PDB file of C-alpha atoms in Angstrom:
ATOM      1  CA  MET W   1      10.405  18.395  46.139  1.00 86.00           C
ATOM      2  CA  SER W   2      11.598  21.883  46.979  1.00 89.00           C
ATOM      3  CA  ILE W   3      12.516  22.470  43.336  1.00 93.00           C
ATOM      4  CA  ILE W   4       8.936  21.715  42.316  1.00 90.00           C
ATOM      5  CA  PHE W   5       7.609  24.133  44.941  1.00 88.00           C
ATOM      6  CA  ARG W   6      10.026  26.829  43.821  1.00 93.00           C
ATOM      7  CA  VAL W   7       8.991  26.500  40.176  1.00 94.00           C
ATOM      8  CA  VAL W   8       5.295  26.584  41.084  1.00 93.00           C
ATOM      9  CA  PHE W   9       5.787  29.641  43.312  1.00 94.00           C
ATOM     10  CA  ILE W  10       7.849  31.439  40.645  1.00 95.00           C
ATOM     11  CA  ILE W  11       5.032  30.960  38.155  1.00 95.00           C
ATOM     12  CA  ALA W  12       2.433  31.881  40.779  1.00 95.00           C
ATOM     13  CA  GLY W  13       4.411  35.009  41.695  1.00 94.00           C
ATOM     14  CA  ALA W  14       4.511  36.128  38.084  1.00 94.00           C
ATOM     15  CA  VAL W  15       0.766  35.603  37.682  1.00 94.00           C
ATOM     16  CA  SER W  16       0.002  37.281  41.008  1.00 94.00           C
ATOM     17  CA  ALA W  17       2.121  40.285  40.070  1.00 94.00           C
ATOM     18  CA  LEU W  18      -0.254  40.920  37.166  1.00 94.00           C
ATOM     19  CA  PHE W  19      -3.093  41.578  39.621  1.00 92.00           C
ATOM     20  CA  VAL W  20      -1.459  42.744  42.879  1.00 93.00           C
ATOM     21  CA  ALA W  21       1.604  44.906  43.538  1.00 92.00           C
ATOM     22  CA  ARG W  22       4.573  42.945  44.890  1.00 91.00           C
ATOM     23  CA  ASP W  23       4.892  45.205  47.923  1.00 92.00           C
ATOM     24  CA  ALA W  24       1.215  44.822  48.897  1.00 92.00           C
ATOM     25  CA  LEU W  25       0.557  43.216  52.266  1.00 93.00           C
ATOM     26  CA  ASN W  26      -1.597  40.454  50.811  1.00 93.00           C
ATOM     27  CA  PHE W  27       0.755  39.506  47.939  1.00 95.00           C
ATOM     28  CA  THR W  28       1.951  36.281  49.589  1.00 93.00           C
ATOM     29  CA  ILE W  29      -1.646  35.218  50.249  1.00 95.00           C
ATOM     30  CA  ILE W  30      -2.587  35.832  46.609  1.00 95.00           C
ATOM     31  CA  GLN W  31       0.576  34.048  45.455  1.00 95.00           C
ATOM     32  CA  THR W  32      -0.238  31.011  47.581  1.00 95.00           C
ATOM     33  CA  PHE W  33      -3.813  30.955  46.272  1.00 96.00           C
ATOM     34  CA  VAL W  34      -2.577  31.094  42.664  1.00 96.00           C
ATOM     35  CA  ALA W  35      -0.055  28.323  43.430  1.00 96.00           C
ATOM     36  CA  VAL W  36      -2.849  26.109  44.766  1.00 96.00           C
ATOM     37  CA  LEU W  37      -4.896  26.823  41.629  1.00 96.00           C
ATOM     38  CA  LEU W  38      -1.913  25.912  39.428  1.00 95.00           C
ATOM     39  CA  VAL W  39      -1.325  22.619  41.233  1.00 95.00           C
ATOM     40  CA  THR W  40      -5.043  21.831  41.042  1.00 95.00           C
ATOM     41  CA  ALA W  41      -5.070  22.549  37.299  1.00 93.00           C
ATOM     42  CA  ILE W  42      -2.009  20.366  36.707  1.00 91.00           C
ATOM     43  CA  VAL W  43      -3.427  17.453  38.707  1.00 92.00           C
ATOM     44  CA  GLY W  44      -6.812  17.849  37.017  1.00 90.00           C
ATOM     45  CA  ALA W  45      -5.266  17.839  33.551  1.00 88.00           C
ATOM     46  CA  GLY W  46      -3.219  14.781  34.464  1.00 85.00           C
ATOM     47  CA  SER W  47      -6.264  12.917  35.667  1.00 85.00           C
ATOM     48  CA  LEU W  48      -8.112  13.570  32.409  1.00 81.00           C
ATOM     49  CA  GLU W  49      -5.341  12.194  30.192  1.00 75.00           C
ATOM     50  CA  PRO W  50      -6.223   8.479  30.654  1.00 72.00           C
ATOM     51  CA  ALA W  51      -9.802   9.289  29.672  1.00 68.00           C
ATOM     52  CA  ALA W  52      -8.529  10.906  26.469  1.00 66.00           C
ATOM     53  CA  GLU W  53      -6.543   7.747  25.692  1.00 68.00           C
ATOM     54  CA  ASP W  54      -9.692   5.648  26.116  1.00 67.00           C
ATOM     55  CA  VAL W  55     -11.569   7.905  23.697  1.00 65.00           C
ATOM     56  CA  ARG W  56      -8.763   7.633  21.137  1.00 67.00           C
ATOM     57  CA  ALA W  57      -8.701   3.850  21.550  1.00 67.00           C
ATOM     58  CA  GLU W  58     -12.481   3.618  21.175  1.00 67.00           C
ATOM     59  CA  HIS W  59     -12.294   5.450  17.858  1.00 64.00           C
ATOM     60  CA  GLY W  60      -9.462   3.301  16.547  1.00 59.00           C
ATOM     61  CA  GLU W  61      -6.702   5.914  16.636  1.00 52.00           C
ATOM     62  CA  CYS W  62      -4.340   4.059  18.963  1.00 49.00           C
ATOM     63  CA  GLY W  63      -2.734   1.755  16.404  1.00 49.00           C
ATOM     64  CA  GLY W  64      -2.621  -1.177  18.828  1.00 49.00           C
ATOM     65  CA  GLU W  65      -2.974  -4.804  17.783  1.00 49.00           C
ATOM     66  CA  ILE W  66      -5.695  -7.204  18.775  1.00 46.00           C
ATOM     67  CA  VAL W  67      -4.555 -10.329  20.592  1.00 46.00           C
ATOM     68  CA  SER W  68      -6.185 -13.687  20.049  1.00 47.00           C
ATOM     69  CA  ALA W  69      -8.205 -13.490  23.283  1.00 49.00           C
ATOM     70  CA  GLY W  70     -10.159 -10.557  21.851  1.00 50.00           C
ATOM     71  CA  ILE W  71      -8.582  -7.876  24.025  1.00 51.00           C
ATOM     72  CA  HIS W  72      -7.351  -4.667  22.438  1.00 50.00           C
ATOM     73  CA  ALA W  73      -3.652  -4.634  23.325  1.00 52.00           C
ATOM     74  CA  ALA W  74      -3.179  -0.850  23.564  1.00 53.00           C
ATOM     75  CA  SER W  75      -6.130   0.010  25.803  1.00 54.00           C
ATOM     76  CA  GLY W  76      -7.182  -3.262  27.428  1.00 54.00           C
ATOM     77  CA  ARG W  77     -10.781  -2.974  26.192  1.00 56.00           C
ATOM     78  CA  ARG W  78     -12.718  -5.877  24.746  1.00 57.00           C
ATOM     79  CA  ALA W  79     -12.436  -6.091  20.981  1.00 52.00           C
ATOM     80  CA  ARG W  80     -15.575  -5.818  18.897  1.00 56.00           C
ATOM     81  CA  ASP W  81     -16.739  -8.855  16.931  1.00 53.00           C
ATOM     82  CA  ALA W  82     -15.635  -7.251  13.675  1.00 51.00           C
ATOM     83  CA  ASP W  83     -12.114  -6.831  15.077  1.00 54.00           C
ATOM     84  CA  VAL W  84     -11.934 -10.490  16.092  1.00 53.00           C
ATOM     85  CA  ILE W  85     -13.275 -11.670  12.722  1.00 53.00           C
ATOM     86  CA  SER W  86     -10.717  -9.531  10.839  1.00 55.00           C
ATOM     87  CA  LEU W  87      -7.957 -10.955  13.060  1.00 52.00           C
ATOM     88  CA  GLU W  88      -9.092 -14.510  12.300  1.00 53.00           C
ATOM     89  CA  ARG W  89      -8.998 -13.726   8.568  1.00 55.00           C
ATOM     90  CA  VAL W  90      -5.446 -12.377   8.848  1.00 51.00           C
ATOM     91  CA  GLN W  91      -4.291 -15.396  10.836  1.00 55.00           C
ATOM     92  CA  SER W  92      -5.851 -17.852   8.365  1.00 56.00           C
ATOM     93  CA  LYS W  93      -3.902 -16.408   5.404  1.00 55.00           C
TER      94      LYS W  93
END
């Protein structure tokens, strides 16, 4: 855990140094604020990733197969009727 904090504070220190001198009295406050913004951005980007996968799956870019129950295997969404009909045609051949 301390390694993660060190990496975040190294990055935050570099960004803070662009705006405030390192020997300024409020440098550590600015560095901490930038570190909190970095962590918030990382968590926010991570929380949006599953939504991006759902969008890709909805547009057919996931490459997953459709199981016989009509569930899209890659995303867990219900398959459309056309998907189920095409699966039945493949299975009948």
